[in-house]
Structure formats: structure tokens, C-alpha cells
């Protein structure tokens, strides 16, 4: 018999990460997170992650800068950031998106470990 565990995460009770992400349901190999109403802002320094990310834009617009390419993200668009690729986002309009990461970005503090490497905001 396969794994029969079921998880439900109510958005209002979701833990929030240091970068502003809201952690949603997660399993052993994949996790979801929500970026909600991120304000327009210049791109942060590029970073790499030890996981693959796919995302879907709910509202707003952003630019994804990925390995020298600039990809415009509009509502209804989806994207992929391969594991280990250099990337950053520039928020053009108040932005909300859902992302899935594999392996889980929340496991072993992968997100927060990366955030700790970055200089503090002035």
C-alpha cells in the first residue's frame, strides 16, 4: 500500500520565511510556497539554489533574470528555474505567484540558509 498521509495547510496559518515567502503544503520531494503582494522593487543580487523551481503568476508582472536571459512574467505565465542556475527577479507591478520546489526549499533550511548569505538591507 502506498503512502496514505494527507496534509492540508490553511494559508492563514502558513509559516512565513525570511524572504517573505509563505510556505504551503510540502512533501518529501516537493514543496509549494506563495509570494503574495510583493511590491515593485529592483532586482536583488543573483543567487543560485540547490533545488529546481517552477512557478505560476497569479497577478502582477516581474522580470526573471536567468543565466543572462530576461524573461517577462505576466499573469497566467509559468516558468522554470533549473537547480544551480544564477537568477534573480525584478518586480515590476505588485506580484503574487505560487512556486513548487524540488527537492523541498523548506527542508533543511535551504531558503533561509541562502538568505543568510546575502548582505542585510540598509
PDB file of C-alpha atoms in Angstrom:
ATOM      1  CA  UNK A   1       0.000   0.000   0.000  1.00  0.00           C
ATOM      2  CA  UNK A   2       1.276   3.484  -0.853  1.00  0.00           C
ATOM      3  CA  UNK A   3       1.619   6.489   1.420  1.00  0.00           C
ATOM      4  CA  UNK A   4      -1.856   7.489   2.578  1.00  0.00           C
ATOM      5  CA  UNK A   5      -0.889  10.552   4.587  1.00  0.00           C
ATOM      6  CA  UNK A   6      -2.760  13.734   3.690  1.00  0.00           C
ATOM      7  CA  UNK A   7      -1.589  17.243   4.509  1.00  0.00           C
ATOM      8  CA  UNK A   8      -3.611  20.423   4.429  1.00  0.00           C
ATOM      9  CA  UNK A   9      -2.134  23.824   5.168  1.00  0.00           C
ATOM     10  CA  UNK A  10      -4.503  26.732   5.717  1.00  0.00           C
ATOM     11  CA  UNK A  11      -2.976  29.895   4.263  1.00  0.00           C
ATOM     12  CA  UNK A  12      -3.687  31.971   7.358  1.00  0.00           C
ATOM     13  CA  UNK A  13      -1.606  29.542   9.441  1.00  0.00           C
ATOM     14  CA  UNK A  14       1.259  29.110   6.974  1.00  0.00           C
ATOM     15  CA  UNK A  15       4.736  29.860   8.291  1.00  0.00           C
ATOM     16  CA  UNK A  16       6.496  32.778   6.635  1.00  0.00           C
ATOM     17  CA  UNK A  17      10.142  32.722   5.587  1.00  0.00           C
ATOM     18  CA  UNK A  18      12.718  35.479   5.982  1.00  0.00           C
ATOM     19  CA  UNK A  19      12.465  36.431   2.299  1.00  0.00           C
ATOM     20  CA  UNK A  20       8.679  36.970   2.536  1.00  0.00           C
ATOM     21  CA  UNK A  21       7.587  33.602   1.139  1.00  0.00           C
ATOM     22  CA  UNK A  22       4.642  31.796   2.695  1.00  0.00           C
ATOM     23  CA  UNK A  23       5.248  28.042   2.987  1.00  0.00           C
ATOM     24  CA  UNK A  24       2.319  25.934   1.805  1.00  0.00           C
ATOM     25  CA  UNK A  25       1.996  22.136   1.627  1.00  0.00           C
ATOM     26  CA  UNK A  26       5.180  20.121   1.298  1.00  0.00           C
ATOM     27  CA  UNK A  27       6.116  16.502   0.897  1.00  0.00           C
ATOM     28  CA  UNK A  28       9.328  14.535   0.832  1.00  0.00           C
ATOM     29  CA  UNK A  29      10.289  15.553  -2.723  1.00  0.00           C
ATOM     30  CA  UNK A  30       8.332  18.738  -3.459  1.00  0.00           C
ATOM     31  CA  UNK A  31       7.124  21.857  -1.656  1.00  0.00           C
ATOM     32  CA  UNK A  32       4.854  24.781  -2.503  1.00  0.00           C
ATOM     33  CA  UNK A  33       5.215  28.385  -1.454  1.00  0.00           C
ATOM     34  CA  UNK A  34       3.360  31.612  -2.101  1.00  0.00           C
ATOM     35  CA  UNK A  35       4.772  35.036  -2.845  1.00  0.00           C
ATOM     36  CA  UNK A  36       1.872  37.357  -2.057  1.00  0.00           C
ATOM     37  CA  UNK A  37       1.595  41.036  -2.976  1.00  0.00           C
ATOM     38  CA  UNK A  38       5.330  41.576  -3.363  1.00  0.00           C
ATOM     39  CA  UNK A  39       5.814  45.315  -4.036  1.00  0.00           C
ATOM     40  CA  UNK A  40       7.663  46.648  -7.085  1.00  0.00           C
ATOM     41  CA  UNK A  41      11.412  46.612  -6.477  1.00  0.00           C
ATOM     42  CA  UNK A  42      14.733  46.469  -8.275  1.00  0.00           C
ATOM     43  CA  UNK A  43      16.334  43.078  -8.757  1.00  0.00           C
ATOM     44  CA  UNK A  44      18.327  41.701  -5.835  1.00  0.00           C
ATOM     45  CA  UNK A  45      21.778  40.223  -6.421  1.00  0.00           C
ATOM     46  CA  UNK A  46      21.619  37.000  -8.428  1.00  0.00           C
ATOM     47  CA  UNK A  47      21.654  33.749  -6.474  1.00  0.00           C
ATOM     48  CA  UNK A  48      21.690  30.004  -7.057  1.00  0.00           C
ATOM     49  CA  UNK A  49      19.596  27.422  -5.260  1.00  0.00           C
ATOM     50  CA  UNK A  50      20.081  23.750  -4.501  1.00  0.00           C
ATOM     51  CA  UNK A  51      16.616  22.950  -5.861  1.00  0.00           C
ATOM     52  CA  UNK A  52      14.570  23.306  -9.044  1.00  0.00           C
ATOM     53  CA  UNK A  53      11.683  25.807  -9.082  1.00  0.00           C
ATOM     54  CA  UNK A  54       8.558  26.014 -11.222  1.00  0.00           C
ATOM     55  CA  UNK A  55       6.196  28.941 -10.768  1.00  0.00           C
ATOM     56  CA  UNK A  56       2.856  30.350 -11.868  1.00  0.00           C
ATOM     57  CA  UNK A  57       1.968  34.074 -11.879  1.00  0.00           C
ATOM     58  CA  UNK A  58      -1.338  34.875 -10.192  1.00  0.00           C
ATOM     59  CA  UNK A  59      -1.163  38.651 -10.622  1.00  0.00           C
ATOM     60  CA  UNK A  60       1.273  41.445 -11.374  1.00  0.00           C
ATOM     61  CA  UNK A  61       4.358  41.455 -13.564  1.00  0.00           C
ATOM     62  CA  UNK A  62       8.019  40.665 -12.975  1.00  0.00           C
ATOM     63  CA  UNK A  63      11.212  40.060 -14.885  1.00  0.00           C
ATOM     64  CA  UNK A  64      13.098  36.840 -14.310  1.00  0.00           C
ATOM     65  CA  UNK A  65      16.822  37.290 -14.994  1.00  0.00           C
ATOM     66  CA  UNK A  66      18.137  33.777 -15.602  1.00  0.00           C
ATOM     67  CA  UNK A  67      21.651  32.975 -16.789  1.00  0.00           C
ATOM     68  CA  UNK A  68      21.878  36.136 -18.933  1.00  0.00           C
ATOM     69  CA  UNK A  69      18.301  35.952 -20.240  1.00  0.00           C
ATOM     70  CA  UNK A  70      15.450  38.298 -19.270  1.00  0.00           C
ATOM     71  CA  UNK A  71      12.006  36.696 -19.217  1.00  0.00           C
ATOM     72  CA  UNK A  72       8.886  38.826 -18.680  1.00  0.00           C
ATOM     73  CA  UNK A  73       6.382  37.131 -16.362  1.00  0.00           C
ATOM     74  CA  UNK A  74       2.697  38.130 -16.723  1.00  0.00           C
ATOM     75  CA  UNK A  75      -0.483  36.744 -15.094  1.00  0.00           C
ATOM     76  CA  UNK A  76      -1.075  33.184 -16.282  1.00  0.00           C
ATOM     77  CA  UNK A  77       2.583  32.596 -17.216  1.00  0.00           C
ATOM     78  CA  UNK A  78       4.581  29.750 -15.724  1.00  0.00           C
ATOM     79  CA  UNK A  79       8.361  29.360 -15.557  1.00  0.00           C
ATOM     80  CA  UNK A  80      11.217  27.063 -14.616  1.00  0.00           C
ATOM     81  CA  UNK A  81      14.446  27.905 -12.797  1.00  0.00           C
ATOM     82  CA  UNK A  82      16.781  24.892 -13.064  1.00  0.00           C
ATOM     83  CA  UNK A  83      18.711  23.783  -9.986  1.00  0.00           C
ATOM     84  CA  UNK A  84      22.007  25.641  -9.628  1.00  0.00           C
ATOM     85  CA  UNK A  85      21.253  28.360 -12.209  1.00  0.00           C
ATOM     86  CA  UNK A  86      22.064  32.007 -11.476  1.00  0.00           C
ATOM     87  CA  UNK A  87      18.859  34.051 -11.284  1.00  0.00           C
ATOM     88  CA  UNK A  88      17.026  36.998  -9.742  1.00  0.00           C
ATOM     89  CA  UNK A  89      13.649  38.699 -10.066  1.00  0.00           C
ATOM     90  CA  UNK A  90      12.728  42.346 -10.640  1.00  0.00           C
ATOM     91  CA  UNK A  91       9.152  43.062  -9.546  1.00  0.00           C
ATOM     92  CA  UNK A  92       7.502  45.488 -11.995  1.00  0.00           C
ATOM     93  CA  UNK A  93       3.941  45.513 -10.536  1.00  0.00           C
ATOM     94  CA  UNK A  94       2.643  44.197  -7.214  1.00  0.00           C
ATOM     95  CA  UNK A  95       3.269  40.488  -7.731  1.00  0.00           C
ATOM     96  CA  UNK A  96       1.742  37.247  -6.481  1.00  0.00           C
ATOM     97  CA  UNK A  97       2.881  33.801  -7.585  1.00  0.00           C
ATOM     98  CA  UNK A  98       2.835  30.185  -6.479  1.00  0.00           C
ATOM     99  CA  UNK A  99       6.030  28.153  -6.768  1.00  0.00           C
ATOM    100  CA  UNK A 100       6.855  24.499  -6.342  1.00  0.00           C
ATOM    101  CA  UNK A 101      10.391  23.424  -5.499  1.00  0.00           C
ATOM    102  CA  UNK A 102      12.070  20.050  -5.741  1.00  0.00           C
ATOM    103  CA  UNK A 103      13.610  18.966  -3.530  1.00  0.00           C
ATOM    104  CA  UNK A 104      11.674  20.975  -0.972  1.00  0.00           C
ATOM    105  CA  UNK A 105      13.003  24.516  -0.436  1.00  0.00           C
ATOM    106  CA  UNK A 106      11.746  24.376   3.148  1.00  0.00           C
ATOM    107  CA  UNK A 107      13.660  21.195   4.035  1.00  0.00           C
ATOM    108  CA  UNK A 108      16.876  21.613   5.969  1.00  0.00           C
ATOM    109  CA  UNK A 109      16.535  25.423   5.864  1.00  0.00           C
ATOM    110  CA  UNK A 110      17.530  25.663   2.186  1.00  0.00           C
ATOM    111  CA  UNK A 111      15.783  29.040   1.718  1.00  0.00           C
ATOM    112  CA  UNK A 112      16.908  30.601   4.970  1.00  0.00           C
ATOM    113  CA  UNK A 113      20.470  29.326   4.507  1.00  0.00           C
ATOM    114  CA  UNK A 114      20.614  31.180   1.180  1.00  0.00           C
ATOM    115  CA  UNK A 115      19.031  34.321   2.669  1.00  0.00           C
ATOM    116  CA  UNK A 116      21.642  34.360   5.433  1.00  0.00           C
ATOM    117  CA  UNK A 117      24.442  34.541   2.844  1.00  0.00           C
ATOM    118  CA  UNK A 118      23.077  37.815   1.455  1.00  0.00           C
ATOM    119  CA  UNK A 119      24.040  41.202   2.925  1.00  0.00           C
ATOM    120  CA  UNK A 120      21.440  42.802   5.178  1.00  0.00           C
ATOM    121  CA  UNK A 121      19.221  45.502   3.690  1.00  0.00           C
ATOM    122  CA  UNK A 122      20.161  49.063   4.594  1.00  0.00           C
TER     123      UNK A 122
END
